[in-house]
mmCIF file with all atom_site columns, C-alpha atoms in Angstrom:
data_model
loop_
_atom_site.group_PDB
_atom_site.id
_atom_site.type_symbol
_atom_site.label_atom_id
_atom_site.label_alt_id
_atom_site.label_comp_id
_atom_site.label_asym_id
_atom_site.label_entity_id
_atom_site.label_seq_id
_atom_site.pdbx_PDB_ins_code
_atom_site.Cartn_x
_atom_site.Cartn_y
_atom_site.Cartn_z
_atom_site.occupancy
_atom_site.B_iso_or_equiv
_atom_site.pdbx_formal_charge
_atom_site.auth_seq_id
_atom_site.auth_comp_id
_atom_site.auth_asym_id
_atom_site.auth_atom_id
_atom_site.pdbx_PDB_model_num
ATOM 1   C CA . MET A 1 1   ? 0.099   -0.156 -0.038 1.00 35.00 ? 705 MET A CA 1
ATOM 2   C CA . GLN A 1 2   ? 1.382   3.430  -1.094 1.00 53.00 ? 706 GLN A CA 1
ATOM 3   C CA . ARG A 1 3   ? 1.109   6.130  1.926  1.00 81.00 ? 707 ARG A CA 1
ATOM 4   C CA . LEU A 1 4   ? 0.064   9.448  1.243  1.00 90.00 ? 708 LEU A CA 1
ATOM 5   C CA . LEU A 1 5   ? 2.976   11.769 1.431  1.00 93.00 ? 709 LEU A CA 1
ATOM 6   C CA . PRO A 1 6   ? 2.736   15.351 3.092  1.00 95.00 ? 710 PRO A CA 1
ATOM 7   C CA . PRO A 1 7   ? 3.509   16.973 -0.403 1.00 95.00 ? 711 PRO A CA 1
ATOM 8   C CA . TYR A 1 8   ? 0.803   15.296 -1.632 1.00 96.00 ? 712 TYR A CA 1
ATOM 9   C CA . LEU A 1 9   ? -1.604  15.702 1.118  1.00 97.00 ? 713 LEU A CA 1
ATOM 10  C CA . PHE A 1 10  ? -0.741  19.712 0.890  1.00 98.00 ? 714 PHE A CA 1
ATOM 11  C CA . GLY A 1 11  ? -2.025  19.177 -2.571 1.00 97.00 ? 715 GLY A CA 1
ATOM 12  C CA . LEU A 1 12  ? -5.038  17.545 -1.958 1.00 97.00 ? 716 LEU A CA 1
ATOM 13  C CA . CYS A 1 13  ? -6.022  20.025 0.719  1.00 98.00 ? 717 CYS A CA 1
ATOM 14  C CA . ALA A 1 14  ? -5.273  22.964 -1.683 1.00 98.00 ? 718 ALA A CA 1
ATOM 15  C CA . ILE A 1 15  ? -7.529  21.586 -4.484 1.00 98.00 ? 719 ILE A CA 1
ATOM 16  C CA . ALA A 1 16  ? -10.020 20.544 -1.809 1.00 97.00 ? 720 ALA A CA 1
ATOM 17  C CA . MET A 1 17  ? -10.024 24.323 -0.312 1.00 97.00 ? 721 MET A CA 1
ATOM 18  C CA . VAL A 1 18  ? -10.547 25.814 -3.800 1.00 96.00 ? 722 VAL A CA 1
ATOM 19  C CA . ILE A 1 19  ? -13.371 23.495 -4.438 1.00 96.00 ? 723 ILE A CA 1
ATOM 20  C CA . LEU A 1 20  ? -14.949 24.261 -1.373 1.00 95.00 ? 724 LEU A CA 1
ATOM 21  C CA . ARG A 1 21  ? -14.622 28.191 -1.699 1.00 92.00 ? 725 ARG A CA 1
ATOM 22  C CA . PHE A 1 22  ? -16.739 28.075 -4.922 1.00 90.00 ? 726 PHE A CA 1
ATOM 23  C CA . ALA A 1 23  ? -18.917 25.159 -3.926 1.00 93.00 ? 727 ALA A CA 1
ATOM 24  C CA . LEU A 1 24  ? -19.717 25.639 -0.290 1.00 89.00 ? 728 LEU A CA 1
ATOM 25  C CA . PRO A 1 25  ? -18.145 29.356 0.563  1.00 81.00 ? 729 PRO A CA 1
ATOM 26  C CA . ILE A 1 26  ? -20.300 29.332 3.851  1.00 82.00 ? 730 ILE A CA 1
ATOM 27  C CA . ALA A 1 27  ? -19.774 32.925 4.321  1.00 77.00 ? 731 ALA A CA 1
ATOM 28  C CA . VAL A 1 28  ? -17.263 35.394 3.115  1.00 76.00 ? 732 VAL A CA 1
ATOM 29  C CA . VAL A 1 29  ? -15.586 36.731 6.356  1.00 74.00 ? 733 VAL A CA 1
ATOM 30  C CA . VAL A 1 30  ? -12.334 37.726 5.432  1.00 70.00 ? 734 VAL A CA 1
ATOM 31  C CA . PRO A 1 31  ? -11.931 41.497 4.737  1.00 76.00 ? 735 PRO A CA 1
ATOM 32  C CA . SER A 1 32  ? -10.278 41.946 1.132  1.00 79.00 ? 736 SER A CA 1
ATOM 33  C CA . SER A 1 33  ? -7.337  43.624 2.851  1.00 76.00 ? 737 SER A CA 1
ATOM 34  C CA . ALA A 1 34  ? -6.615  40.621 4.698  1.00 75.00 ? 738 ALA A CA 1
ATOM 35  C CA . SER A 1 35  ? -7.454  38.494 1.699  1.00 81.00 ? 739 SER A CA 1
ATOM 36  C CA . LEU A 1 36  ? -4.318  40.503 0.041  1.00 88.00 ? 740 LEU A CA 1
ATOM 37  C CA . ALA A 1 37  ? -2.241  39.598 2.745  1.00 90.00 ? 741 ALA A CA 1
ATOM 38  C CA . GLY A 1 38  ? -2.994  36.009 2.005  1.00 92.00 ? 742 GLY A CA 1
ATOM 39  C CA . TRP A 1 39  ? -0.943  35.718 -1.053 1.00 92.00 ? 743 TRP A CA 1
ATOM 40  C CA . PRO A 1 40  ? 2.439   36.728 0.266  1.00 96.00 ? 744 PRO A CA 1
ATOM 41  C CA . ILE A 1 41  ? 1.477   34.483 3.318  1.00 96.00 ? 745 ILE A CA 1
ATOM 42  C CA . PHE A 1 42  ? 1.073   31.805 0.860  1.00 97.00 ? 746 PHE A CA 1
ATOM 43  C CA . ALA A 1 43  ? 4.387   32.356 -0.970 1.00 98.00 ? 747 ALA A CA 1
ATOM 44  C CA . ALA A 1 44  ? 6.212   32.682 2.527  1.00 98.00 ? 748 ALA A CA 1
ATOM 45  C CA . GLY A 1 45  ? 5.004   29.242 3.492  1.00 98.00 ? 749 GLY A CA 1
ATOM 46  C CA . LEU A 1 46  ? 6.155   27.753 0.274  1.00 98.00 ? 750 LEU A CA 1
ATOM 47  C CA . ALA A 1 47  ? 9.524   29.252 0.592  1.00 98.00 ? 751 ALA A CA 1
ATOM 48  C CA . MET A 1 48  ? 9.895   28.064 4.337  1.00 98.00 ? 752 MET A CA 1
ATOM 49  C CA . SER A 1 49  ? 8.905   24.530 2.939  1.00 97.00 ? 753 SER A CA 1
ATOM 50  C CA . MET A 1 50  ? 11.346  24.591 0.294  1.00 97.00 ? 754 MET A CA 1
ATOM 51  C CA . TRP A 1 51  ? 14.319  25.943 2.448  1.00 97.00 ? 755 TRP A CA 1
ATOM 52  C CA . GLY A 1 52  ? 13.772  22.903 4.441  1.00 95.00 ? 756 GLY A CA 1
ATOM 53  C CA . TRP A 1 53  ? 13.623  20.533 1.443  1.00 95.00 ? 757 TRP A CA 1
ATOM 54  C CA . ILE A 1 54  ? 16.922  22.225 0.154  1.00 96.00 ? 758 ILE A CA 1
ATOM 55  C CA . ARG A 1 55  ? 18.604  21.851 3.661  1.00 96.00 ? 759 ARG A CA 1
ATOM 56  C CA . PHE A 1 56  ? 17.606  18.174 3.613  1.00 95.00 ? 760 PHE A CA 1
ATOM 57  C CA . GLY A 1 57  ? 19.252  17.594 0.056  1.00 94.00 ? 761 GLY A CA 1
ATOM 58  C CA . ARG A 1 58  ? 22.299  19.435 0.915  1.00 95.00 ? 762 ARG A CA 1
ATOM 59  C CA . ALA A 1 59  ? 22.488  17.189 4.363  1.00 95.00 ? 763 ALA A CA 1
ATOM 60  C CA . ARG A 1 60  ? 21.987  14.300 1.928  1.00 95.00 ? 764 ARG A CA 1
ATOM 61  C CA . THR A 1 61  ? 19.091  13.022 4.065  1.00 94.00 ? 765 THR A CA 1
ATOM 62  C CA . THR A 1 62  ? 15.821  11.618 2.882  1.00 92.00 ? 766 THR A CA 1
ATOM 63  C CA . LEU A 1 63  ? 12.787  13.929 2.106  1.00 90.00 ? 767 LEU A CA 1
ATOM 64  C CA . ILE A 1 64  ? 10.310  10.885 2.328  1.00 89.00 ? 768 ILE A CA 1
ATOM 65  C CA . THR A 1 65  ? 8.656   11.003 5.347  1.00 89.00 ? 769 THR A CA 1
ATOM 66  C CA . PHE A 1 66  ? 8.307   6.985  5.669  1.00 88.00 ? 770 PHE A CA 1
ATOM 67  C CA . ALA A 1 67  ? 12.150  6.195  4.697  1.00 90.00 ? 771 ALA A CA 1
ATOM 68  C CA . ASP A 1 68  ? 14.689  6.151  7.298  1.00 90.00 ? 772 ASP A CA 1
ATOM 69  C CA . PRO A 1 69  ? 16.552  9.387  8.100  1.00 93.00 ? 773 PRO A CA 1
ATOM 70  C CA . SER A 1 70  ? 20.447  9.499  7.871  1.00 95.00 ? 774 SER A CA 1
ATOM 71  C CA . VAL A 1 71  ? 21.339  12.921 9.228  1.00 96.00 ? 775 VAL A CA 1
ATOM 72  C CA . LEU A 1 72  ? 19.809  15.023 12.232 1.00 97.00 ? 776 LEU A CA 1
ATOM 73  C CA . VAL A 1 73  ? 19.173  18.371 10.710 1.00 97.00 ? 777 VAL A CA 1
ATOM 74  C CA . VAL A 1 74  ? 19.041  21.389 13.578 1.00 97.00 ? 778 VAL A CA 1
ATOM 75  C CA . ASP A 1 75  ? 20.676  24.455 11.924 1.00 95.00 ? 779 ASP A CA 1
ATOM 76  C CA . GLY A 1 76  ? 19.085  27.118 10.137 1.00 94.00 ? 780 GLY A CA 1
ATOM 77  C CA . LEU A 1 77  ? 15.206  27.258 10.712 1.00 95.00 ? 781 LEU A CA 1
ATOM 78  C CA . PHE A 1 78  ? 15.546  23.955 12.456 1.00 96.00 ? 782 PHE A CA 1
ATOM 79  C CA . ARG A 1 79  ? 16.777  25.787 15.313 1.00 96.00 ? 783 ARG A CA 1
ATOM 80  C CA . ARG A 1 80  ? 13.627  27.356 16.199 1.00 96.00 ? 784 ARG A CA 1
ATOM 81  C CA . THR A 1 81  ? 11.227  24.834 14.907 1.00 97.00 ? 785 THR A CA 1
ATOM 82  C CA . ARG A 1 82  ? 11.326  20.902 14.436 1.00 97.00 ? 786 ARG A CA 1
ATOM 83  C CA . ASN A 1 83  ? 9.267   20.780 11.531 1.00 97.00 ? 787 ASN A CA 1
ATOM 84  C CA . PRO A 1 84  ? 9.642   23.956 9.113  1.00 97.00 ? 788 PRO A CA 1
ATOM 85  C CA . MET A 1 85  ? 8.514   22.156 6.287  1.00 97.00 ? 789 MET A CA 1
ATOM 86  C CA . TYR A 1 86  ? 4.871   20.981 7.904  1.00 98.00 ? 790 TYR A CA 1
ATOM 87  C CA . LEU A 1 87  ? 4.971   24.548 9.409  1.00 98.00 ? 791 LEU A CA 1
ATOM 88  C CA . GLY A 1 88  ? 5.573   26.478 6.212  1.00 98.00 ? 792 GLY A CA 1
ATOM 89  C CA . ALA A 1 89  ? 3.004   24.044 4.423  1.00 98.00 ? 793 ALA A CA 1
ATOM 90  C CA . LEU A 1 90  ? 0.633   25.112 7.199  1.00 98.00 ? 794 LEU A CA 1
ATOM 91  C CA . VAL A 1 91  ? 1.260   28.964 6.730  1.00 98.00 ? 795 VAL A CA 1
ATOM 92  C CA . ALA A 1 92  ? 0.839   28.422 2.681  1.00 98.00 ? 796 ALA A CA 1
ATOM 93  C CA . LEU A 1 93  ? -2.610  26.678 3.258  1.00 98.00 ? 797 LEU A CA 1
ATOM 94  C CA . LEU A 1 94  ? -3.388  29.627 5.965  1.00 97.00 ? 798 LEU A CA 1
ATOM 95  C CA . GLY A 1 95  ? -2.500  32.251 3.452  1.00 96.00 ? 799 GLY A CA 1
ATOM 96  C CA . LEU A 1 96  ? -4.458  30.422 0.676  1.00 96.00 ? 800 LEU A CA 1
ATOM 97  C CA . ALA A 1 97  ? -7.509  30.300 3.063  1.00 94.00 ? 801 ALA A CA 1
ATOM 98  C CA . LEU A 1 98  ? -6.849  34.090 3.553  1.00 92.00 ? 802 LEU A CA 1
ATOM 99  C CA . GLY A 1 99  ? -6.822  34.703 0.130  1.00 92.00 ? 803 GLY A CA 1
ATOM 100 C CA . MET A 1 100 ? -10.090 33.200 -0.866 1.00 91.00 ? 804 MET A CA 1
ATOM 101 C CA . ARG A 1 101 ? -12.053 35.027 1.927  1.00 87.00 ? 805 ARG A CA 1
ATOM 102 C CA . ALA A 1 102 ? -14.473 32.284 2.976  1.00 88.00 ? 806 ALA A CA 1
ATOM 103 C CA . VAL A 1 103 ? -14.779 29.814 6.085  1.00 90.00 ? 807 VAL A CA 1
ATOM 104 C CA . SER A 1 104 ? -14.954 26.591 4.386  1.00 93.00 ? 808 SER A CA 1
ATOM 105 C CA . PRO A 1 105 ? -11.275 26.650 2.756  1.00 95.00 ? 809 PRO A CA 1
ATOM 106 C CA . PHE A 1 106 ? -9.878  26.985 6.644  1.00 95.00 ? 810 PHE A CA 1
ATOM 107 C CA . LEU A 1 107 ? -11.103 23.082 6.905  1.00 96.00 ? 811 LEU A CA 1
ATOM 108 C CA . GLY A 1 108 ? -8.214  22.273 4.435  1.00 97.00 ? 812 GLY A CA 1
ATOM 109 C CA . VAL A 1 109 ? -5.718  24.223 6.912  1.00 98.00 ? 813 VAL A CA 1
ATOM 110 C CA . VAL A 1 110 ? -7.167  22.287 10.048 1.00 98.00 ? 814 VAL A CA 1
ATOM 111 C CA . LEU A 1 111 ? -7.186  18.909 8.106  1.00 97.00 ? 815 LEU A CA 1
ATOM 112 C CA . PHE A 1 112 ? -3.362  19.487 7.468  1.00 98.00 ? 816 PHE A CA 1
ATOM 113 C CA . PHE A 1 113 ? -2.505  20.401 10.816 1.00 98.00 ? 817 PHE A CA 1
ATOM 114 C CA . ILE A 1 114 ? -4.203  17.672 12.354 1.00 98.00 ? 818 ILE A CA 1
ATOM 115 C CA . ALA A 1 115 ? -2.477  15.075 9.707  1.00 96.00 ? 819 ALA A CA 1
ATOM 116 C CA . GLY A 1 116 ? 0.625   16.375 10.429 1.00 96.00 ? 820 GLY A CA 1
ATOM 117 C CA . ASP A 1 117 ? 0.511   16.919 14.083 1.00 97.00 ? 821 ASP A CA 1
ATOM 118 C CA . ARG A 1 118 ? -1.311  13.597 14.996 1.00 96.00 ? 822 ARG A CA 1
ATOM 119 C CA . TRP A 1 119 ? 0.093   11.281 12.295 1.00 94.00 ? 823 TRP A CA 1
ATOM 120 C CA . TYR A 1 120 ? 3.472   12.254 10.124 1.00 95.00 ? 824 TYR A CA 1
ATOM 121 C CA . ILE A 1 121 ? 5.138   14.090 12.764 1.00 96.00 ? 825 ILE A CA 1
ATOM 122 C CA . PRO A 1 122 ? 4.921   11.507 15.394 1.00 96.00 ? 826 PRO A CA 1
ATOM 123 C CA . PHE A 1 123 ? 5.831   9.100  13.092 1.00 94.00 ? 827 PHE A CA 1
ATOM 124 C CA . GLU A 1 124 ? 8.744   11.020 12.021 1.00 95.00 ? 828 GLU A CA 1
ATOM 125 C CA . GLU A 1 125 ? 9.822   11.867 15.803 1.00 96.00 ? 829 GLU A CA 1
ATOM 126 C CA . ASP A 1 126 ? 9.848   8.022  16.581 1.00 96.00 ? 830 ASP A CA 1
ATOM 127 C CA . ARG A 1 127 ? 12.072  7.151  13.676 1.00 95.00 ? 831 ARG A CA 1
ATOM 128 C CA . MET A 1 128 ? 14.509  10.151 14.833 1.00 96.00 ? 832 MET A CA 1
ATOM 129 C CA . ASN A 1 129 ? 14.254  8.847  18.391 1.00 96.00 ? 833 ASN A CA 1
ATOM 130 C CA . GLU A 1 130 ? 14.979  5.224  17.178 1.00 96.00 ? 834 GLU A CA 1
ATOM 131 C CA . LYS A 1 131 ? 18.034  6.380  14.871 1.00 96.00 ? 835 LYS A CA 1
ATOM 132 C CA . PHE A 1 132 ? 19.739  9.351  16.813 1.00 97.00 ? 836 PHE A CA 1
ATOM 133 C CA . GLY A 1 133 ? 18.539  8.649  20.394 1.00 97.00 ? 837 GLY A CA 1
ATOM 134 C CA . GLU A 1 134 ? 19.907  10.910 23.075 1.00 98.00 ? 838 GLU A CA 1
ATOM 135 C CA . ALA A 1 135 ? 20.998  13.471 20.144 1.00 97.00 ? 839 ALA A CA 1
ATOM 136 C CA . TYR A 1 136 ? 17.341  13.832 19.228 1.00 98.00 ? 840 TYR A CA 1
ATOM 137 C CA . SER A 1 137 ? 16.011  13.729 22.841 1.00 97.00 ? 841 SER A CA 1
ATOM 138 C CA . ASP A 1 138 ? 18.191  16.782 23.453 1.00 97.00 ? 842 ASP A CA 1
ATOM 139 C CA . TYR A 1 139 ? 17.359  18.646 20.431 1.00 98.00 ? 843 TYR A CA 1
ATOM 140 C CA . ALA A 1 140 ? 13.500  17.884 20.767 1.00 97.00 ? 844 ALA A CA 1
ATOM 141 C CA . ARG A 1 141 ? 13.604  19.301 24.391 1.00 97.00 ? 845 ARG A CA 1
ATOM 142 C CA . LYS A 1 142 ? 15.372  22.557 23.039 1.00 97.00 ? 846 LYS A CA 1
ATOM 143 C CA . THR A 1 143 ? 13.003  22.951 19.934 1.00 97.00 ? 847 THR A CA 1
ATOM 144 C CA . ARG A 1 144 ? 9.124   23.393 19.585 1.00 97.00 ? 848 ARG A CA 1
ATOM 145 C CA . ARG A 1 145 ? 7.528   20.971 17.312 1.00 96.00 ? 849 ARG A CA 1
ATOM 146 C CA . TRP A 1 146 ? 5.695   24.090 15.608 1.00 96.00 ? 850 TRP A CA 1
ATOM 147 C CA . LEU A 1 147 ? 6.970   27.306 16.778 1.00 90.00 ? 851 LEU A CA 1
#
């Protein structure tokens, strides 16, 4: 069985958000000025995620959620959050929801957060703990999961 990788979940959430916006907008609650701010927030979130991908590539460790990690990356944005790629994706989805101005697209943001926080991240943390032991435990004690 193939597992749903986080970038695919991100894409599915984004598509679902657009569909929800037009098929079931519920209510337009975001002012147009905040809506305009959504697009730079979306771009900043994507940039944060891409930075994490690039950093993993330079460290020559896997980007695949369900594969074994080979390097514990703790520098750059990883000093502030253990999950800059998930955080960036979440910020991007939040920006997208703001840009669409309706309530229903925020369901995609919530879905991605729950999947990341309750499924992907715990799985990855267990793998990191198994692979890096005390080094990962020390890092996790010093660095927050999200912010």
